Coordinates of C-alpha atoms in Angstrom, one line a residue:
X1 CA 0.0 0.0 0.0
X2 CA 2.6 2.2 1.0
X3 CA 4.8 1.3 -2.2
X4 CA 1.7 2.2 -4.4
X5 CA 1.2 5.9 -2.3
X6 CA 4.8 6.4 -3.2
X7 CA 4.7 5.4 -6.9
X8 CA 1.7 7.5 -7.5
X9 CA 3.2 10.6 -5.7
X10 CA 6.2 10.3 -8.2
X11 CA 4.2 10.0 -11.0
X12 CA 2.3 13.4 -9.8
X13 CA 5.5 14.7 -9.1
X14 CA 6.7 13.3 -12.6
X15 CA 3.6 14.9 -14.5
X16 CA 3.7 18.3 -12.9
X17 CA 7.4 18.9 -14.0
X18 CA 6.5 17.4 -17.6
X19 CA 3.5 20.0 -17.6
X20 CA 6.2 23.0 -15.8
X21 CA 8.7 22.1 -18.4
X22 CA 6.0 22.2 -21.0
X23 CA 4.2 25.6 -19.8
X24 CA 7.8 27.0 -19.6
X25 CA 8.7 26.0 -23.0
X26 CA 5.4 27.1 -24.5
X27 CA 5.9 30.7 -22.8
X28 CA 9.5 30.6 -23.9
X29 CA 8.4 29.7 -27.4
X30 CA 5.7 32.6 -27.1
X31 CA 7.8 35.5 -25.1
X32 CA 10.6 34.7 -28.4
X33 CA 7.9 34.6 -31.2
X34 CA 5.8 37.5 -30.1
X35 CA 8.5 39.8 -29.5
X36 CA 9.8 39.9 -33.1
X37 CA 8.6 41.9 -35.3
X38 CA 7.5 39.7 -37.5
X39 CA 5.4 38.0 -35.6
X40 CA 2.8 41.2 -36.3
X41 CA 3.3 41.8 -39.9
X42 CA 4.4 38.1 -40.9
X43 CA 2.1 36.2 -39.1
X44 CA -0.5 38.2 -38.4
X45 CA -2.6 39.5 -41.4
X46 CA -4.5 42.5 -39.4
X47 CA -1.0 43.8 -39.4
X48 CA 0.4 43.2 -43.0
X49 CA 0.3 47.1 -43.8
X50 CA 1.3 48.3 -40.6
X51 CA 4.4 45.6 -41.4
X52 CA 5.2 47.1 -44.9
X53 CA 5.2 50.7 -44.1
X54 CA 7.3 50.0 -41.4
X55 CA 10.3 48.2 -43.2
X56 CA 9.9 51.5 -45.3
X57 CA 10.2 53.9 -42.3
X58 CA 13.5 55.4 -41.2
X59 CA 12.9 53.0 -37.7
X60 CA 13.7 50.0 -39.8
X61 CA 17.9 49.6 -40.2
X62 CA 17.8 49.5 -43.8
X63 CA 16.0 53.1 -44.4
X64 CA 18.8 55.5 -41.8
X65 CA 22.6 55.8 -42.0
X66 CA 23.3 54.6 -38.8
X67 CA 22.0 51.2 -39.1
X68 CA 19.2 51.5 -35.9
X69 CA 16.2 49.1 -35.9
X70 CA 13.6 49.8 -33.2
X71 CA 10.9 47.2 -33.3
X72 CA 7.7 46.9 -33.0
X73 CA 8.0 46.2 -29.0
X74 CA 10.0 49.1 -28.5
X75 CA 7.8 51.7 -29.6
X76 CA 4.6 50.1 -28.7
X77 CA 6.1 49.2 -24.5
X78 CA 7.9 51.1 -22.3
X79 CA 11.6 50.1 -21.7
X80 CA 10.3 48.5 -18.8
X81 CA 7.3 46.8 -20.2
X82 CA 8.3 45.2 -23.3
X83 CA 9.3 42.0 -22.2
X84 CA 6.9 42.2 -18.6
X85 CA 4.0 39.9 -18.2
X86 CA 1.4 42.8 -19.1
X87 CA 3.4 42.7 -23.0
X88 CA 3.4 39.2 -22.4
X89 CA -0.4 38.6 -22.3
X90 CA -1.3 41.2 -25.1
X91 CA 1.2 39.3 -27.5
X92 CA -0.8 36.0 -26.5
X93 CA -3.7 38.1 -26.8
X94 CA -3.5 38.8 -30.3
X95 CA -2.7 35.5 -31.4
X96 CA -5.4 33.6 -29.9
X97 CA -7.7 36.0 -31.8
X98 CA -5.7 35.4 -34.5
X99 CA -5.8 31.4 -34.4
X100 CA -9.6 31.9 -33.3
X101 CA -10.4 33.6 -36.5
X102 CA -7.6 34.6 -38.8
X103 CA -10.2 36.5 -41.0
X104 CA -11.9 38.7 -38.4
X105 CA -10.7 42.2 -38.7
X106 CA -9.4 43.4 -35.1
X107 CA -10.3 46.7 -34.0
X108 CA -6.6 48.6 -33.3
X109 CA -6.1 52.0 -32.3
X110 CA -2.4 52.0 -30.8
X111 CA -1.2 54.2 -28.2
X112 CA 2.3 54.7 -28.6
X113 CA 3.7 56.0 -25.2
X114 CA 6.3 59.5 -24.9
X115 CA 8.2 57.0 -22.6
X116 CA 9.2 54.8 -25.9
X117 CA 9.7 58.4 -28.0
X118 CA 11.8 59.5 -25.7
X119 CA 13.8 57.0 -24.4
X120 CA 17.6 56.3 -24.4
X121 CA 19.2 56.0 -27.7
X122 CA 15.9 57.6 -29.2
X123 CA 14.2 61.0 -29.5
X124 CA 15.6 63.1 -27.0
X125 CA 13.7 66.0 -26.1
X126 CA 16.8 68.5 -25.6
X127 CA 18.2 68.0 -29.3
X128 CA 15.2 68.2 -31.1
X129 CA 12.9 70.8 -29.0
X130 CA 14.0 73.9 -30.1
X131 CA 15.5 72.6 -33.5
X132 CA 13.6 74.2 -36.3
X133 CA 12.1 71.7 -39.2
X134 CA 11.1 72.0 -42.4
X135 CA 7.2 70.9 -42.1
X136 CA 6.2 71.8 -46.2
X137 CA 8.3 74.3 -48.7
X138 CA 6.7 77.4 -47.1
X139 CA 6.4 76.2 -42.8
X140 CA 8.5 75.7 -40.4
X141 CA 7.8 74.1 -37.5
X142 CA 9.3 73.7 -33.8
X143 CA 8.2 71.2 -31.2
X144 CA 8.9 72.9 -27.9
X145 CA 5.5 75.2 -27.8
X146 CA 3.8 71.6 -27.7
X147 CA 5.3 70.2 -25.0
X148 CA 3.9 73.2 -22.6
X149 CA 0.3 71.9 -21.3
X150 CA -1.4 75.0 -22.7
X151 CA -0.5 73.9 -25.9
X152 CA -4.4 72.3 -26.2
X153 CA -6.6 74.8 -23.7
X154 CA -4.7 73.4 -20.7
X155 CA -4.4 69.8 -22.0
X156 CA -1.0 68.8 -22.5
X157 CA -0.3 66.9 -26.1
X158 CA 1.5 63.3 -26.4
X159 CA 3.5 62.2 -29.2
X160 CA 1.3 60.6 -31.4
X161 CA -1.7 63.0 -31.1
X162 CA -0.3 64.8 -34.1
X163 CA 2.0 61.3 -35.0
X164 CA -0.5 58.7 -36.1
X165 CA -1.0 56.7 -39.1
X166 CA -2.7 58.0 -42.0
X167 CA -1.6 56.5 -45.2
X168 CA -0.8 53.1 -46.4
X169 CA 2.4 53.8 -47.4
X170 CA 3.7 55.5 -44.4
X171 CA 4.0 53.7 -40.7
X172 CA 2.5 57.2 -39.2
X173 CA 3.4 60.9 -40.1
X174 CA 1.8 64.5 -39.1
X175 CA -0.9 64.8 -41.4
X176 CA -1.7 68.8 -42.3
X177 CA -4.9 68.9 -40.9
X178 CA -4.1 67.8 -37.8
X179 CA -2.3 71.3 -37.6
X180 CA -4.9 73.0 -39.2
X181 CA -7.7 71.5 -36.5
X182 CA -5.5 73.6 -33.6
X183 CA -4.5 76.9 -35.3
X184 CA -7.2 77.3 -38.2
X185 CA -10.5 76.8 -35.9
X186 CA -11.8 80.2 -35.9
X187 CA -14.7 81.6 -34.7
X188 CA -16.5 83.1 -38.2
X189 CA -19.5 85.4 -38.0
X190 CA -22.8 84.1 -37.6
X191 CA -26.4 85.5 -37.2
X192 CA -26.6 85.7 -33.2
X193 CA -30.1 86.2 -31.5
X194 CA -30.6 89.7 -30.7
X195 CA -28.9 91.5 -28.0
X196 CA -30.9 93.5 -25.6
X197 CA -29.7 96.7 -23.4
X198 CA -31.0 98.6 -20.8
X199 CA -32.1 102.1 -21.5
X200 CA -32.8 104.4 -18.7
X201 CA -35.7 106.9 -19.1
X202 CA -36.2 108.8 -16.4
X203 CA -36.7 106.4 -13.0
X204 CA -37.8 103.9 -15.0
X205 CA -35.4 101.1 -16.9
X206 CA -36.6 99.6 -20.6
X207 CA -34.7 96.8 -21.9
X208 CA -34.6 97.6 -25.7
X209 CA -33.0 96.2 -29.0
X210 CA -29.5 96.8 -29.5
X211 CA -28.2 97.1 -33.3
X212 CA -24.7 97.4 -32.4
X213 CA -23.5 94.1 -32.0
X214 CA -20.7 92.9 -34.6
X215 CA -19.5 89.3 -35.3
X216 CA -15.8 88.8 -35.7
X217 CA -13.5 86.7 -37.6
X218 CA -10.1 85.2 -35.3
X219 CA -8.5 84.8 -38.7
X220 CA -5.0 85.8 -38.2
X221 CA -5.2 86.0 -34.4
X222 CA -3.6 84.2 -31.6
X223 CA -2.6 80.8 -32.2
X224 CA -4.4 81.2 -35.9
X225 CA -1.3 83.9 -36.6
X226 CA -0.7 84.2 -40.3
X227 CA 3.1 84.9 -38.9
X228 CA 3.5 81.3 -37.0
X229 CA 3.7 79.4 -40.1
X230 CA 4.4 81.6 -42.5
X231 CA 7.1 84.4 -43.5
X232 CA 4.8 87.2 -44.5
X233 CA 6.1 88.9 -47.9
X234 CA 7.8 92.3 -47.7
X235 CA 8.3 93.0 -51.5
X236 CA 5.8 95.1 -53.1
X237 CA 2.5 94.1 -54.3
X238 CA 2.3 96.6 -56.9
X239 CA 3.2 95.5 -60.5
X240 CA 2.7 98.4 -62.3
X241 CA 4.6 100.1 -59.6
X242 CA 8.1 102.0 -61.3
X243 CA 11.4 101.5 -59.3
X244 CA 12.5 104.9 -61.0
X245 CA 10.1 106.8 -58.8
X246 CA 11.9 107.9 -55.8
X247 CA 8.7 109.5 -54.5
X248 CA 6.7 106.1 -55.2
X249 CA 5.5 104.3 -51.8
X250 CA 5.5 100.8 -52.2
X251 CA 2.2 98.7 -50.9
X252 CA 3.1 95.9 -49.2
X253 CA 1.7 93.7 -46.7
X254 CA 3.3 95.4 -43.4
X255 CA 2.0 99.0 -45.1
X256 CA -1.8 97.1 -45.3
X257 CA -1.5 95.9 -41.8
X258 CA -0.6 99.5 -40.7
X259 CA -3.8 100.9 -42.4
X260 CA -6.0 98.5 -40.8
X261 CA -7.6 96.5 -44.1
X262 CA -8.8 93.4 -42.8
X263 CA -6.6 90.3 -44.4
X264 CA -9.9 88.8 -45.2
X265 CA -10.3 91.8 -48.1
X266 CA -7.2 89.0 -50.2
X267 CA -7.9 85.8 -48.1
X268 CA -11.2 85.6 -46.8
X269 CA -12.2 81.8 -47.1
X270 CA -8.4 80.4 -46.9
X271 CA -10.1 78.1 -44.3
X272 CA -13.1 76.4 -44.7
X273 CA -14.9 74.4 -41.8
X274 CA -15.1 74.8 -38.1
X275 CA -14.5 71.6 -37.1
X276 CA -17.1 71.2 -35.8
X277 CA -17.9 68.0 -32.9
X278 CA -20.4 65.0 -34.5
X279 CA -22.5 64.3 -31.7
X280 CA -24.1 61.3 -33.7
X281 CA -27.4 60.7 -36.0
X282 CA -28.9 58.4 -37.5
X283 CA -26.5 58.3 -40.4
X284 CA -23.0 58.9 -38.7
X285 CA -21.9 57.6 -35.2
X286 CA -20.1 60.7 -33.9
X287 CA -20.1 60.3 -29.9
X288 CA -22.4 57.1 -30.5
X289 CA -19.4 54.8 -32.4
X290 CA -18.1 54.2 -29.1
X291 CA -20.3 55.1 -26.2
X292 CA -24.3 54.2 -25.7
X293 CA -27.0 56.2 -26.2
X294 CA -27.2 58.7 -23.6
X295 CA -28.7 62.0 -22.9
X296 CA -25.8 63.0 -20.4
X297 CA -23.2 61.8 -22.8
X298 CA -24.2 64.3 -25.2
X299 CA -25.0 67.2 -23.0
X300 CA -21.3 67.2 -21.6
X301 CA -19.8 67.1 -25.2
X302 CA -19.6 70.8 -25.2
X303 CA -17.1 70.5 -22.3
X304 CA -14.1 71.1 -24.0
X305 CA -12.1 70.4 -21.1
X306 CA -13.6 67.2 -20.2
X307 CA -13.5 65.8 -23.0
X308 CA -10.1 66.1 -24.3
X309 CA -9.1 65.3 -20.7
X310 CA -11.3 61.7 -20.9
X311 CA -10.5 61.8 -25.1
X312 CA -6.3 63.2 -25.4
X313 CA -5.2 62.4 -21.7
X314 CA -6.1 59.1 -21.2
X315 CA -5.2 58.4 -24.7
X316 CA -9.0 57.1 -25.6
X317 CA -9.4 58.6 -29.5
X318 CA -8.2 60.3 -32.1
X319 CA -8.7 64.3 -32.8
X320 CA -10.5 63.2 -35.9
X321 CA -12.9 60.6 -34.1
X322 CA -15.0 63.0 -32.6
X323 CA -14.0 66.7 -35.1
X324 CA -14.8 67.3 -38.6
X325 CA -11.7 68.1 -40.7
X326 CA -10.8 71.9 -41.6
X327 CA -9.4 72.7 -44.9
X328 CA -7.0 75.5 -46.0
X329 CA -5.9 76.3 -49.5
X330 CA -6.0 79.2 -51.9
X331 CA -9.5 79.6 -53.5
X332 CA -9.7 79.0 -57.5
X333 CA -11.9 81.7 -57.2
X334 CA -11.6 84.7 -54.9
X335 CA -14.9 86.3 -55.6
X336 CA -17.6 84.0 -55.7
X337 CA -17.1 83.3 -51.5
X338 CA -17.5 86.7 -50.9
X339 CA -20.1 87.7 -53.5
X340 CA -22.5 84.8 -52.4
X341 CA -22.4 85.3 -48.5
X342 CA -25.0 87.7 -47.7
X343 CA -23.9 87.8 -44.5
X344 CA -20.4 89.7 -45.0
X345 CA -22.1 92.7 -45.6
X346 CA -25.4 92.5 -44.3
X347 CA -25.0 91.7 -40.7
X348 CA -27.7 90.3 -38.7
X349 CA -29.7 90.9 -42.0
X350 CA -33.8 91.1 -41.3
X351 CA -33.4 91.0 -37.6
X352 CA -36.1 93.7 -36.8
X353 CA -38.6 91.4 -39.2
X354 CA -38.3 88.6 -37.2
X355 CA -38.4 91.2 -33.7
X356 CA -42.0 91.5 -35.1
X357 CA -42.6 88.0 -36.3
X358 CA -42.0 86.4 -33.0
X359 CA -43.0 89.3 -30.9
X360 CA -40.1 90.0 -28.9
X361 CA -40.8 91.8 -25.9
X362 CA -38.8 94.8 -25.8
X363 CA -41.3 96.7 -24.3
X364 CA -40.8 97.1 -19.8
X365 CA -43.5 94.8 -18.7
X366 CA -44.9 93.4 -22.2
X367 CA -44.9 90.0 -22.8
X368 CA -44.4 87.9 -26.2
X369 CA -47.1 89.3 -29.0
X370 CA -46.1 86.7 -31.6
X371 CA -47.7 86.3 -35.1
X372 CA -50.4 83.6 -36.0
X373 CA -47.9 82.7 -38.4
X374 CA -45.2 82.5 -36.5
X375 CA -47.2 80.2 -33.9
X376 CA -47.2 77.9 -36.8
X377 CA -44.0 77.5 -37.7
X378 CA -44.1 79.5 -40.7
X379 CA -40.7 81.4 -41.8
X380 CA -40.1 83.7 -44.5
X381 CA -40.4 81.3 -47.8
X382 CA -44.3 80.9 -46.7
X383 CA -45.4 84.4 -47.9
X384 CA -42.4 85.3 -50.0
X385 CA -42.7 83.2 -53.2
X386 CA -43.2 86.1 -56.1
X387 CA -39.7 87.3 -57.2
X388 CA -39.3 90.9 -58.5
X389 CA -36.3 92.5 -60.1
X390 CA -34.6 94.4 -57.6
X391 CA -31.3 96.0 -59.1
X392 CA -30.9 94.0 -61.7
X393 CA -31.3 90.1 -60.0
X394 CA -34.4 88.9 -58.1
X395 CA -35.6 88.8 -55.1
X396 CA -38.6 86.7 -53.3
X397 CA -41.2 89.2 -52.0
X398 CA -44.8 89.2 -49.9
X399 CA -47.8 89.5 -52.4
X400 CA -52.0 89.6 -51.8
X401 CA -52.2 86.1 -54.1
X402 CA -49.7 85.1 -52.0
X403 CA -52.3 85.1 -49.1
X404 CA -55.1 83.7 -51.4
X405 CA -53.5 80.7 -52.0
X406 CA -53.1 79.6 -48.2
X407 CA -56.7 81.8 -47.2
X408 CA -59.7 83.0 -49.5
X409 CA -60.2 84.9 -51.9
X410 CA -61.2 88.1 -49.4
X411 CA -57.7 87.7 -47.8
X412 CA -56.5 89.6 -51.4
X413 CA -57.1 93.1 -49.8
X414 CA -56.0 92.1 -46.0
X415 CA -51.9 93.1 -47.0
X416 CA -53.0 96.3 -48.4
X417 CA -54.9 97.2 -45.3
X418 CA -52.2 96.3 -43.3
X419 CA -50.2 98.6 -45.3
X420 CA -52.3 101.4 -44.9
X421 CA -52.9 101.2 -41.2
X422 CA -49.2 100.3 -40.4
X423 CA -48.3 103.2 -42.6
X424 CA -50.7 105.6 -41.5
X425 CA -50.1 105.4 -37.5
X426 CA -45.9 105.3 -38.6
X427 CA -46.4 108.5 -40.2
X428 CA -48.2 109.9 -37.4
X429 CA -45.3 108.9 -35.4
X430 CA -42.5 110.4 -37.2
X431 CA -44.2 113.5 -37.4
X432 CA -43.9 113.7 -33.8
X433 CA -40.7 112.5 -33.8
X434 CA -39.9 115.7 -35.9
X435 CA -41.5 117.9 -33.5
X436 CA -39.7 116.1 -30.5
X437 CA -36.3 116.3 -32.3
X438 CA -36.8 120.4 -32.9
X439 CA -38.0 121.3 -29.6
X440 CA -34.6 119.3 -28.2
X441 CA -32.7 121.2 -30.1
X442 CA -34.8 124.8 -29.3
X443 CA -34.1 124.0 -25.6
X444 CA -30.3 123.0 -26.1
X445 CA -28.9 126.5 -25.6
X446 CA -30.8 127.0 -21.8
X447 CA -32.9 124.6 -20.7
X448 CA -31.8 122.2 -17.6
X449 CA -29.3 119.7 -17.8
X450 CA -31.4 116.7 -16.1
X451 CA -34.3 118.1 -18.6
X452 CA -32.2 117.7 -21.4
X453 CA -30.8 114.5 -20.5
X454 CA -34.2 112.9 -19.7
X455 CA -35.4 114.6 -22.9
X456 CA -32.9 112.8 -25.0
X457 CA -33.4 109.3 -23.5
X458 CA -36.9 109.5 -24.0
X459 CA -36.4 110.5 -27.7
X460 CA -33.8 107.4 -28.4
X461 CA -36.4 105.0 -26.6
X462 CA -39.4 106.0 -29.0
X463 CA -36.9 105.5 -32.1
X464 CA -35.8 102.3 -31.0
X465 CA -39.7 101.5 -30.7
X466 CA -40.6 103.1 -34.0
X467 CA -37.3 101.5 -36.0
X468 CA -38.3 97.8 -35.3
X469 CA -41.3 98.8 -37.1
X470 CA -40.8 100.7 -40.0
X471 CA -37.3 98.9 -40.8
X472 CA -39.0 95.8 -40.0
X473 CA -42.2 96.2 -42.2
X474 CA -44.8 96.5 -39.5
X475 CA -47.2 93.9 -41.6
X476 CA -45.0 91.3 -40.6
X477 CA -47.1 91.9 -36.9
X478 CA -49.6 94.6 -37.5
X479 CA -50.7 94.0 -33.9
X480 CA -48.0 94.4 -31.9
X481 CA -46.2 97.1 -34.5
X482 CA -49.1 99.2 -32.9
X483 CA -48.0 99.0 -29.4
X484 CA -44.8 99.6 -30.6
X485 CA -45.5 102.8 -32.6
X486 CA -47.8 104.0 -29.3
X487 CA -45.1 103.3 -27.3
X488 CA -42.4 105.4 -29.4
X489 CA -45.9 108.3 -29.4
X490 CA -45.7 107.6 -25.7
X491 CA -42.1 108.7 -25.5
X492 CA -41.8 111.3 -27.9
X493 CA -44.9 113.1 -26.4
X494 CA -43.6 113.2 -23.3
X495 CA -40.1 114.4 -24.3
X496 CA -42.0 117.5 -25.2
X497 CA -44.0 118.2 -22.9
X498 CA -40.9 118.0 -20.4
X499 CA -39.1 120.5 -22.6
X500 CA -42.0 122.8 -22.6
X501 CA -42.8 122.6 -19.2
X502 CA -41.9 125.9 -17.4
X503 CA -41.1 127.7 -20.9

C-alpha cells in the first residue's frame, strides 16, 4: 500500500514537472515569437500594412545611415514593459484571436507611449525641441510650444496626437490637418439672436433692441497667426509700380496691416470648416461609435475640457474621431465666397422682421405678441414666393395672391390694409418724432441739464420702438407694430411736454 502511495506521488511529481517544463517552454516559445517583429506583420494578417510601411520607415535599419532598428515592442512598450508579463499577455492576446479567427478584422487603435519616444538612444527631447524643421516648402515648425500643457486649452499633447497613421504607405506621419484643427478653428460670423440693453428713461429702466452688435472673424489672431507658419512677404505688391520713382511708396503687406484693411479683403475663405464635434445621427456615429446612447453623454460634449481630458489624456481617440476636418488652400476663385455670402455685408440681415414675427418683448413689462404665423412654424419662404427684379437680380417678395393661395379669396385686400394702417399710424409717429427732435434742439442753448438728459433718452427709446417697425415692415405683426408705434408716441410726447414745461 505504501509502495503504491509512493509510486503515485512520483508520477504526480513526474507529470507536474513534464506540464512545468511544457508551460515554460510554451511561454519561452511565445515570449521569443511574439517579441519579433515579424510575428505582427508576418504572421498576423491584421498587421500586414502596418508591417510594410514599417520596413519603409526610417525606424527600420535598412531606411537610416546609422543602421538602428527599433521594433515593433520598442515603440509600442515602455523600456520596462516590453518584455513584462502585461506585454506578455497582449502578445498571446493577439494571437489567440488570430488562431480563433484569422479573417476577423481586429479593432486597433495603438497608443504609442512619450516614454518609448523618448527613451535612451531615441528621441531626446533636448536636441530636437527647439531645432527648427522644415514641415512643407513654405512652414517651419518647432516642437517645444507643444510640449507646454497649454498647448491644447490646458491639455497637454503626447507624441502621437499629431504622430499617427494616415496613409498606407507611411507607418504614421503629421498629417496637415491635424495642424490645421488647432491653429485654423476660428470663430467666423454668424447670425446671433438679438442682443438687448438697458435704457434708462427717467426712473424707469426699458430693456430695448441693440443694433450694435458685430461678429468677428479670429483669422490671423492668436494661435491662428498668419506669422507662426508663415514668412509674410515684404516686397511690393504693386506690379505696375516703377522703381524709377523715388517718391513712389510701395504697398506691401506690413504698409496694409498698418492701415487697418482686414486680411480677409485677399484671403477671406483660406479656411473652410469649423471643425465642428459630431455628436451622432442616425446616419454617422459621432459620440455614438463608441459610447451608448445617452442623454448625459451628449450634453457634456460641449465640455471642451472634459472631453479632451477623458478623449487626449487618457489616450482614448483620435482628434479626428469626434472633429470634422478643416481645410485651408488658396480659393480658384476669390470672388464667388465673398459675392455669395450675404452675411459679410449685411449683418444680422432682417433681424427687426423677425423682432415683429416672433413678438419679442422689448417693451418694460410686455410679454411675447407673436404672429399667428409665426405660432405655426411658418418662416419667411411661406409668404415670400413672387420674385421681383430688384437691381438688376431677383428677389422673393410678400404678395396679396400670396395670401389667397393659403386663405380665401377676401384675404387679397388684408396686406394692403395692413399697409395702410401700419403706414398711416408710422407717419403719425415720425411726425412727432420731428416735432420732438426740434424742440430738443430749441431748448439746447438754456434749458436744464437733467431736462435735457431725460429729454434725449426719451427720444432714443421712441426711435428704437418706432425702427423695429418701419425697418422691419410692420405687416409682418400689424398688432403688436401698434403697441410699438404708441409706445415710441408715448415717448416722444412726453419728451416734449418736459421740454416745454416751465417755458
Amino acid at each position: 500500500m505504501k509502495g503504491s502511495l509512493g509510486y503515485t506521488v512520483v508520477t504526480v511529481v513526474i507529470v507536474m514537472a513534464v506540464i512545468a517544463v511544457m508551460l515554460g517552454g510554451t511561454w519561452i516559445a511565445q515570449e521569443v515569437y511574439t517579441s519579433r517583429s515579424e510575428f505582427c506583420g508576418g504572421s498576423c494578417h491584421t498587421m500586414t500594412e502596418q508591417f510594410n510601411a514599417w520596413k519603409a520607415d526610417t525606424h527600420h535599419a535598412d531606411n537610416n545611415a546609422a543602421g538602428n532598428q527599433a521594433e515593433c515592442i520598442e515603440c509600442h512598450f515602455l523600456p520596462g514593459e516590453k518584455h513584462g508579463v502585461k506585454a506578455k499577455l497582449e502578445g498571446l492576446r493577439h494571437l489567440a484571436a488570430y488562431l480563433y479567427n484569422p479573417e476577423a478584422p481586429l479593432p486597433i487603435r495603438p497608443v504609442i507611449p512619450d516614454g518609448a519616444c523618448l527613451q535612451s538612444g531615441c528621441h531626446a527631447v533636448e536636441k530636437f525641441q527647439d531645432k527648427e524643421l522644415p514641415f512643407t516648402d513654405k512652414v517651419r515648425f518647432k516642437h517645444a510650444v507643444h510640449f507646454s500643457d497649454q498647448a491644447l486649452k490646458g491639455q497637454a499633447l503626447s507624441c502621437d496626437t499629431c504622430h499617427f497613421k494616415v496613409t498606407a504607405e507611411k507607418h504614421f506621419e503629421v498629417p496637415q490637418q491635424i495642424c490645421f484643427l488647432c491653429h485654423l478653428k476660428l470663430e467666423k460670423p454668424t447670425l446671433d439672436s438679438v442682443a438687448i440693453e438697458t435704457l434708462t428713461v427717467g426712473e424707469s429702466r426699458i430693456e430695448t433692441v441693440s443694433f450694435k452688435k458685430t461678429a468677428g472673424i479670429g483669422f490671423n489672431q492668436g494661435i491662428s497667426k498668419c506669422s507662426i507658419c508663415h514668412t509674410i512677404p515684404t516686397q511690393s505688391l504693386q506690379s505696375q509700380l516703377s522703381s524709377d520713382d523715388a517718391d513712389a511708396k510701395p504697398i506691401t503687406h506690413q504698409t496694409i496691416e498698418e492701415a487697418g484693411v482686414a486680411c480677409e479683403g485677399c484671403h477671406f475663405e483660406v479656411v473652410k470648416g469649423q471643425g465642428e464635434v459630431n455628436l451622432g445621427n442616425v446616419v454617422s456615429g459621432g459620440c455614438l461609435t463608441c459610447h451608448n446612447r445617452s442623454d448625459e453623454l451628449l450634453t457634456q460634449a460641449g465640455d471642451g475640457a472634459l472631453m479632451h481630458d477623458q478623449h487626449i489624456a487618457q489616450r482614448r481617440a483620435d482628434c479626428f474621431d469626434c472633429h470634422s476636418v478643416i481645410e485651408h488652400r488658396n480659393r480658384t476663385d476669390h470672388l464667388d465666397f465673398v459675392r455669395q455670402d450675404c452675411a459679410l455685408c449685411h449683418q444680422d440681415q432682417h433681424r427687426y422682421q423677425k423682432i415683429l414675427l416672433a413678438g419679442v418683448p422689448v417693451i418694460e413689462g410686455a410679454s411675447a405678441t407673436p404672429h399667428l404665423m409665426y405660432n405655426v412654424n411658418s418662416n419667411c419662404m411661406a409668404c415670400h414666393l413672387k420674385k421681383t427684379l430688384n437691381q438688376g437680380h431677383a428677389v422673393r417678395s410678400g404678395a396679396p395672391e400670396t395670401c389667397v393661395a393659403c386663405h380665401t379669396p377676401e384675404h387679397e385686400q388684408m396686406l394692403t390694409d395692413w399697409q395702410q394702417q401700419v403706414g398711416g399710424e408710422v407717419t403719425f409717429a415720425e411726425e412727432l418724432e420731428t416735432e420732438a427732435l426740434a424742440t430738443l434742439a430749441r431748448a439746447s442753448g438754456g434749458a436744464d441739464e437733467v431736462k435735457l438728459k431725460q429729454a434725449a433718452q426719451m427720444l432714443t427709446a421712441g426711435q428704437e420702438f418706432l425702427n423695429i417697425v418701419r425697418l422691419g415692415n410692420g405687416v409682418h405683426n400689424k398688432k403688436y407694430s401698434i403697441k410699438l408705434i404708441d409706445e415710441a408716441i408715448a415717448n416722444f410726447e412726453d419728451a416734449i411736454d418736459l421740454l416745454q414745461d416751465g417755458e
